[in-house]
Amino acid sequence: MALSTRHLLGIKDLNLSDIEQIFETADNFKTVLNRPIKKVPSLRDVTIANIFFENSTRTRLSFELAEKRLSADVVNFSASSSSVSKGETLVDTVNNILAMKVDMVVMRHPYAGAGVFLAKHVKAQIVNAGDGAHEHPTQALLDAFSIRERYGEVAGKKVVIVGDILHSRVALSNILCLKQLGAEVMVCGPTTLIPKYIRSLGVKVEHNLINALNWCDVANMLRIQLERQDIKYFPSQREYTMLYGLNKQILDSLDKEITIMHPGPINRGVEITSDVADSKQSIILDQVENGVAIRMAVLYLLAGQGA
């Protein structure tokens, strides 16, 4: 059975059965990834282009690895070293790549809605690997999958997302995904970094980190997105760390043991200290491992090979 959507542009395009199907497929692929031979021929003869207009390490490597594990043919494209720097438009760039008979495009772009725009103009299937401060669907799927792996289910779990909610595509996708799966969601951060209408998404808002941590089962710590901030949203990084940075002392003082997550890249010593990031309560590296399985599942199902 394939997904109900032809593209993966955002979590808002997926229904609950889509998400559950991705998780079940990812369970199977995770078994494959732990075998001595980690490759399956599922996407042989499918060509996938990874088009990244923004810097990326984890997401790009994770997608590339997922594609190669599925035996797809992979083309990598970096905007900084391409004709985009000579003034070529997004549609022209992608159409030129598609003229080379590419079946699927994985794209990251600094502008929100770039994937939606592209899906209307080109024939290939589009997977959004992050568009501006809008959505990052595969990150939300792997985060929810990691919570499911840790607790057995996501429904009923209390998840707090801490940090720069305003500029974070991870936060929006996570909220949409976790709410669909029946989790309770809270956001926590300085007033200036919490979007005005966030409550309309059905989330709680808290400005005190300790209160938020005592409420939650899982804390997802986001980094400060300095590259997207056009003005100063708080006095200094040091002050932000004093109020919203998570250290071992705070973690040990809580009434219960909570799970720590981070989408990466981590700014150690700012939103989270090294002893927290590397503690047994942290599932940050599990998230990275699950990312490959989730992206394999998404590509496999979108390619219609799940039939």
Protein backbone atom coordinates (compact mmCIF):
# COMPACT_ATOMS: atom_id res chain seq x y z
CA MET A 1 0.00 0.00 0.00
CA ALA A 2 1.37 3.43 -0.97
CA LEU A 3 0.87 6.73 0.88
CA SER A 4 -2.21 8.93 0.33
CA THR A 5 0.02 11.70 -1.06
CA ARG A 6 2.32 11.79 -4.09
CA HIS A 7 4.83 14.17 -2.47
CA LEU A 8 6.02 14.67 1.11
CA LEU A 9 5.90 18.45 1.44
CA GLY A 10 4.88 18.64 5.09
CA ILE A 11 3.29 16.70 7.94
CA LYS A 12 0.01 18.49 7.17
CA ASP A 13 -0.19 16.38 3.97
CA LEU A 14 -0.13 13.11 5.93
CA ASN A 15 -3.02 11.43 7.71
CA LEU A 16 -2.68 9.14 10.73
CA SER A 17 -2.63 5.93 8.70
CA ASP A 18 0.17 7.39 6.51
CA ILE A 19 2.28 8.08 9.60
CA GLU A 20 1.61 4.62 11.06
CA GLN A 21 2.46 3.01 7.73
CA ILE A 22 5.75 4.94 7.56
CA PHE A 23 6.57 3.75 11.12
CA GLU A 24 5.78 0.10 10.35
CA THR A 25 7.89 0.24 7.17
CA ALA A 26 10.71 1.93 9.11
CA ASP A 27 10.58 -0.92 11.69
CA ASN A 28 11.30 -3.37 8.87
CA PHE A 29 14.09 -1.23 7.43
CA LYS A 30 15.66 -0.84 10.87
CA THR A 31 15.99 -4.65 10.97
CA VAL A 32 17.66 -4.48 7.54
CA LEU A 33 20.10 -1.80 8.75
CA ASN A 34 21.23 -4.03 11.60
CA ARG A 35 22.07 -6.93 9.27
CA PRO A 36 25.61 -7.56 7.97
CA ILE A 37 24.41 -6.73 4.42
CA LYS A 38 22.46 -3.49 4.81
CA LYS A 39 21.21 -3.12 1.25
CA VAL A 40 17.87 -4.02 -0.36
CA PRO A 41 17.05 -3.76 -4.10
CA SER A 42 13.70 -2.00 -3.53
CA LEU A 43 14.45 1.17 -5.53
CA ARG A 44 16.74 -0.25 -8.19
CA ASP A 45 16.37 1.79 -11.42
CA VAL A 46 14.89 4.77 -9.51
CA THR A 47 16.99 7.95 -9.77
CA ILE A 48 16.84 10.44 -6.90
CA ALA A 49 18.36 13.94 -6.92
CA ASN A 50 19.33 15.57 -3.63
CA ILE A 51 19.08 19.33 -4.22
CA PHE A 52 20.28 21.39 -1.26
CA PHE A 53 20.11 25.20 -1.41
CA GLU A 54 21.09 25.39 2.27
CA ASN A 55 23.89 23.85 4.30
CA SER A 56 23.19 20.42 5.76
CA THR A 57 25.20 17.57 7.25
CA ARG A 58 22.90 15.08 9.00
CA THR A 59 19.85 15.40 6.74
CA ARG A 60 21.84 15.22 3.53
CA LEU A 61 23.95 12.26 4.65
CA SER A 62 20.89 10.53 6.05
CA PHE A 63 18.91 10.86 2.80
CA GLU A 64 21.90 9.81 0.71
CA LEU A 65 22.50 6.77 2.87
CA ALA A 66 18.78 5.86 2.80
CA GLU A 67 18.77 6.09 -1.01
CA LYS A 68 21.88 3.96 -1.38
CA ARG A 69 20.59 1.36 1.09
CA LEU A 70 17.52 1.06 -1.19
CA SER A 71 19.80 0.65 -4.26
CA ALA A 72 18.57 3.88 -5.89
CA ASP A 73 20.80 5.86 -8.26
CA VAL A 74 21.76 9.09 -6.48
CA VAL A 75 22.63 12.52 -7.89
CA ASN A 76 23.88 15.20 -5.49
CA PHE A 77 23.49 18.89 -6.21
CA SER A 78 24.84 21.77 -4.14
CA ALA A 79 23.44 25.21 -4.94
CA SER A 80 26.57 27.12 -3.91
CA SER A 81 28.62 25.45 -6.66
CA SER A 82 25.89 25.51 -9.33
CA SER A 83 24.35 27.81 -11.94
CA VAL A 84 21.97 29.11 -9.26
CA SER A 85 24.83 31.41 -8.28
CA LYS A 86 24.71 32.68 -11.89
CA GLY A 87 21.04 33.64 -11.58
CA GLU A 88 19.23 30.49 -12.74
CA THR A 89 15.69 30.09 -11.34
CA LEU A 90 14.54 27.22 -9.14
CA VAL A 91 12.19 25.76 -11.80
CA ASP A 92 14.90 25.97 -14.50
CA THR A 93 17.43 24.27 -12.24
CA VAL A 94 15.11 21.41 -11.38
CA ASN A 95 13.77 21.03 -14.95
CA ASN A 96 17.35 20.70 -16.20
CA ILE A 97 17.96 17.97 -13.65
CA LEU A 98 14.67 16.27 -14.57
CA ALA A 99 15.60 16.39 -18.27
CA MET A 100 18.27 13.90 -17.22
CA LYS A 101 15.39 11.55 -16.25
CA VAL A 102 15.34 11.92 -12.46
CA ASP A 103 12.31 10.31 -10.75
CA MET A 104 12.36 11.95 -7.35
CA VAL A 105 13.75 15.18 -5.87
CA VAL A 106 14.78 15.64 -2.23
CA MET A 107 15.05 19.38 -1.67
CA ARG A 108 16.11 21.76 1.08
CA HIS A 109 15.51 25.45 0.47
CA PRO A 110 15.80 28.65 2.55
CA TYR A 111 12.33 29.85 1.49
CA ALA A 112 9.11 28.51 3.01
CA GLY A 113 6.84 26.85 0.45
CA ALA A 114 9.60 26.13 -2.09
CA GLY A 115 8.63 22.45 -2.20
CA VAL A 116 4.94 23.23 -2.71
CA PHE A 117 5.83 25.64 -5.53
CA LEU A 118 8.06 23.07 -7.18
CA ALA A 119 5.47 20.26 -6.93
CA LYS A 120 3.10 22.41 -9.02
CA HIS A 121 5.67 23.00 -11.76
CA VAL A 122 7.56 19.74 -12.25
CA LYS A 123 6.53 16.13 -12.86
CA ALA A 124 8.89 14.41 -10.38
CA GLN A 125 7.92 13.54 -6.81
CA ILE A 126 9.19 16.04 -4.24
CA VAL A 127 10.39 15.28 -0.72
CA ASN A 128 10.81 18.36 1.45
CA ALA A 129 14.08 18.16 3.43
CA GLY A 130 13.32 21.50 5.10
CA ASP A 131 11.94 24.75 3.66
CA GLY A 132 12.90 27.91 5.55
CA ALA A 133 11.17 28.19 8.92
CA HIS A 134 8.16 26.24 7.59
CA GLU A 135 8.38 22.42 7.78
CA HIS A 136 10.87 19.57 8.06
CA PRO A 137 8.60 16.49 7.84
CA THR A 138 11.16 13.67 7.96
CA GLN A 139 12.73 15.16 11.12
CA ALA A 140 9.33 15.18 12.85
CA LEU A 141 8.68 11.59 11.74
CA LEU A 142 12.03 10.35 13.06
CA ASP A 143 11.53 12.26 16.34
CA ALA A 144 8.08 10.70 16.87
CA PHE A 145 9.44 7.29 15.81
CA SER A 146 12.22 7.63 18.42
CA ILE A 147 9.66 8.46 21.14
CA ARG A 148 7.58 5.43 20.06
CA GLU A 149 10.70 3.27 20.25
CA ARG A 150 11.53 4.53 23.74
CA TYR A 151 8.03 4.33 25.26
CA GLY A 152 6.13 1.86 23.06
CA GLU A 153 3.69 4.53 21.89
CA VAL A 154 3.42 8.30 21.40
CA ALA A 155 -0.23 8.71 22.46
CA GLY A 156 -0.59 10.27 25.90
CA LYS A 157 3.07 11.26 26.18
CA LYS A 158 3.92 14.82 27.24
CA VAL A 159 6.50 16.45 24.97
CA VAL A 160 8.01 19.90 25.49
CA ILE A 161 9.84 21.66 22.65
CA VAL A 162 12.30 24.18 24.11
CA GLY A 163 14.04 27.07 22.36
CA ASP A 164 13.65 29.11 19.20
CA ILE A 165 10.14 28.07 18.19
CA LEU A 166 9.64 31.15 15.98
CA HIS A 167 12.34 30.27 13.44
CA SER A 168 12.16 26.49 13.72
CA ARG A 169 10.77 24.26 10.96
CA VAL A 170 11.40 21.29 13.27
CA ALA A 171 9.03 22.72 15.90
CA LEU A 172 6.07 23.16 13.53
CA SER A 173 6.44 19.72 11.94
CA ASN A 174 6.90 18.12 15.37
CA ILE A 175 3.79 19.81 16.77
CA LEU A 176 1.65 18.64 13.82
CA CYS A 177 3.04 15.10 13.93
CA LEU A 178 2.85 14.62 17.72
CA LYS A 179 -0.70 16.03 17.90
CA GLN A 180 -1.85 13.60 15.17
CA LEU A 181 -0.37 10.73 17.17
CA GLY A 182 -2.16 11.79 20.36
CA ALA A 183 0.67 13.34 22.37
CA GLU A 184 0.34 16.45 24.56
CA VAL A 185 2.65 19.21 23.37
CA MET A 186 4.08 22.26 25.13
CA VAL A 187 6.47 24.90 23.80
CA CYS A 188 8.91 26.71 26.08
CA GLY A 189 11.17 29.68 25.41
CA PRO A 190 11.51 33.46 25.70
CA THR A 191 8.34 35.40 24.76
CA THR A 192 10.12 36.89 21.74
CA LEU A 193 10.81 33.41 20.30
CA ILE A 194 7.28 32.00 20.72
CA PRO A 195 4.99 32.73 17.74
CA LYS A 196 1.94 34.83 18.58
CA TYR A 197 -0.71 32.33 17.44
CA ILE A 198 1.02 29.08 18.51
CA ARG A 199 -1.85 28.19 20.90
CA SER A 200 -4.16 27.81 17.89
CA LEU A 201 -2.21 24.60 17.11
CA GLY A 202 -3.46 23.16 20.40
CA VAL A 203 -0.21 23.46 22.36
CA LYS A 204 0.52 24.77 25.84
CA VAL A 205 2.96 27.67 26.31
CA GLU A 206 5.41 27.93 29.22
CA HIS A 207 8.21 30.44 29.80
CA ASN A 208 9.81 28.74 32.80
CA LEU A 209 12.15 25.87 31.85
CA ILE A 210 11.94 24.05 35.22
CA ASN A 211 8.11 24.03 35.14
CA ALA A 212 8.18 22.69 31.57
CA LEU A 213 10.67 19.93 32.43
CA ASN A 214 8.70 18.85 35.50
CA TRP A 215 5.57 18.58 33.29
CA CYS A 216 7.06 16.57 30.42
CA ASP A 217 8.12 13.00 29.64
CA VAL A 218 10.29 14.12 26.70
CA ALA A 219 12.20 17.39 26.17
CA ASN A 220 13.22 18.27 22.62
CA MET A 221 15.91 20.98 22.88
CA LEU A 222 16.21 23.21 19.81
CA ARG A 223 19.20 25.35 18.94
CA ILE A 224 19.00 29.11 18.48
CA GLN A 225 18.66 29.73 14.74
CA LEU A 226 21.01 32.72 14.54
CA GLU A 227 21.21 32.48 10.73
CA ARG A 228 17.46 33.23 10.47
CA GLN A 229 17.32 36.02 13.04
CA ASP A 230 17.31 39.46 11.46
CA ILE A 231 17.09 41.30 14.82
CA LYS A 232 18.17 40.51 18.40
CA TYR A 233 15.46 38.48 20.15
CA PHE A 234 17.25 38.27 23.54
CA PRO A 235 20.04 40.29 25.21
CA SER A 236 22.86 37.73 24.94
CA GLN A 237 23.58 34.05 24.38
CA ARG A 238 24.86 33.84 27.95
CA GLU A 239 21.55 35.08 29.35
CA TYR A 240 19.62 32.67 27.12
CA THR A 241 21.74 29.77 28.45
CA MET A 242 21.15 30.85 32.06
CA LEU A 243 17.36 30.77 31.56
CA TYR A 244 16.81 28.06 28.94
CA GLY A 245 20.01 25.99 28.84
CA LEU A 246 19.69 22.43 30.14
CA ASN A 247 22.52 21.13 32.32
CA LYS A 248 23.02 17.97 34.40
CA GLN A 249 22.27 19.81 37.65
CA ILE A 250 18.78 20.75 36.41
CA LEU A 251 18.23 17.28 34.97
CA ASP A 252 19.14 15.55 38.25
CA SER A 253 16.93 17.91 40.29
CA LEU A 254 13.72 16.86 38.48
CA ASP A 255 11.11 14.64 40.18
CA LYS A 256 11.35 11.98 37.42
CA GLU A 257 13.65 10.76 34.69
CA ILE A 258 12.84 12.41 31.37
CA THR A 259 14.10 11.68 27.84
CA ILE A 260 16.26 14.29 26.09
CA MET A 261 16.14 14.84 22.33
CA HIS A 262 17.83 17.28 19.94
CA PRO A 263 17.41 17.55 16.15
CA GLY A 264 21.03 18.72 15.73
CA PRO A 265 23.33 20.42 15.17
CA ILE A 266 23.94 20.81 18.91
CA ASN A 267 25.48 24.02 20.23
CA ARG A 268 27.05 22.40 23.28
CA GLY A 269 27.05 24.70 26.29
CA VAL A 270 24.23 26.87 24.90
CA GLU A 271 20.87 25.01 24.83
CA ILE A 272 22.32 21.79 26.25
CA THR A 273 25.56 20.85 28.02
CA SER A 274 27.81 17.96 26.97
CA ASP A 275 27.06 15.89 30.08
CA VAL A 276 23.32 16.04 29.25
CA ALA A 277 23.80 15.37 25.52
CA ASP A 278 25.94 12.33 26.29
CA SER A 279 23.88 11.04 29.26
CA LYS A 280 21.85 7.81 29.30
CA GLN A 281 18.66 9.90 29.22
CA SER A 282 19.60 11.30 25.83
CA ILE A 283 18.39 9.56 22.65
CA ILE A 284 20.11 12.02 20.27
CA LEU A 285 22.18 9.36 18.47
CA ASP A 286 19.15 7.02 18.31
CA GLN A 287 17.39 9.83 16.43
CA VAL A 288 20.21 9.91 13.88
CA GLU A 289 20.06 6.12 13.44
CA ASN A 290 16.27 6.19 13.11
CA GLY A 291 16.55 8.99 10.55
CA VAL A 292 17.97 6.61 7.94
CA ALA A 293 15.19 4.02 8.51
CA ILE A 294 12.44 6.68 8.39
CA ARG A 295 13.82 8.22 5.19
CA MET A 296 14.12 4.77 3.61
CA ALA A 297 10.46 4.18 4.49
CA VAL A 298 9.33 7.53 3.05
CA LEU A 299 11.23 7.08 -0.24
CA TYR A 300 10.09 3.47 -0.59
CA LEU A 301 6.41 4.27 0.02
CA LEU A 302 6.43 7.39 -2.19
CA ALA A 303 8.00 5.48 -5.03
CA GLY A 304 4.84 3.35 -4.91
CA GLN A 305 6.90 0.26 -4.18
CA GLY A 306 4.83 -0.38 -1.06
CA ALA A 307 1.98 -1.78 -3.18
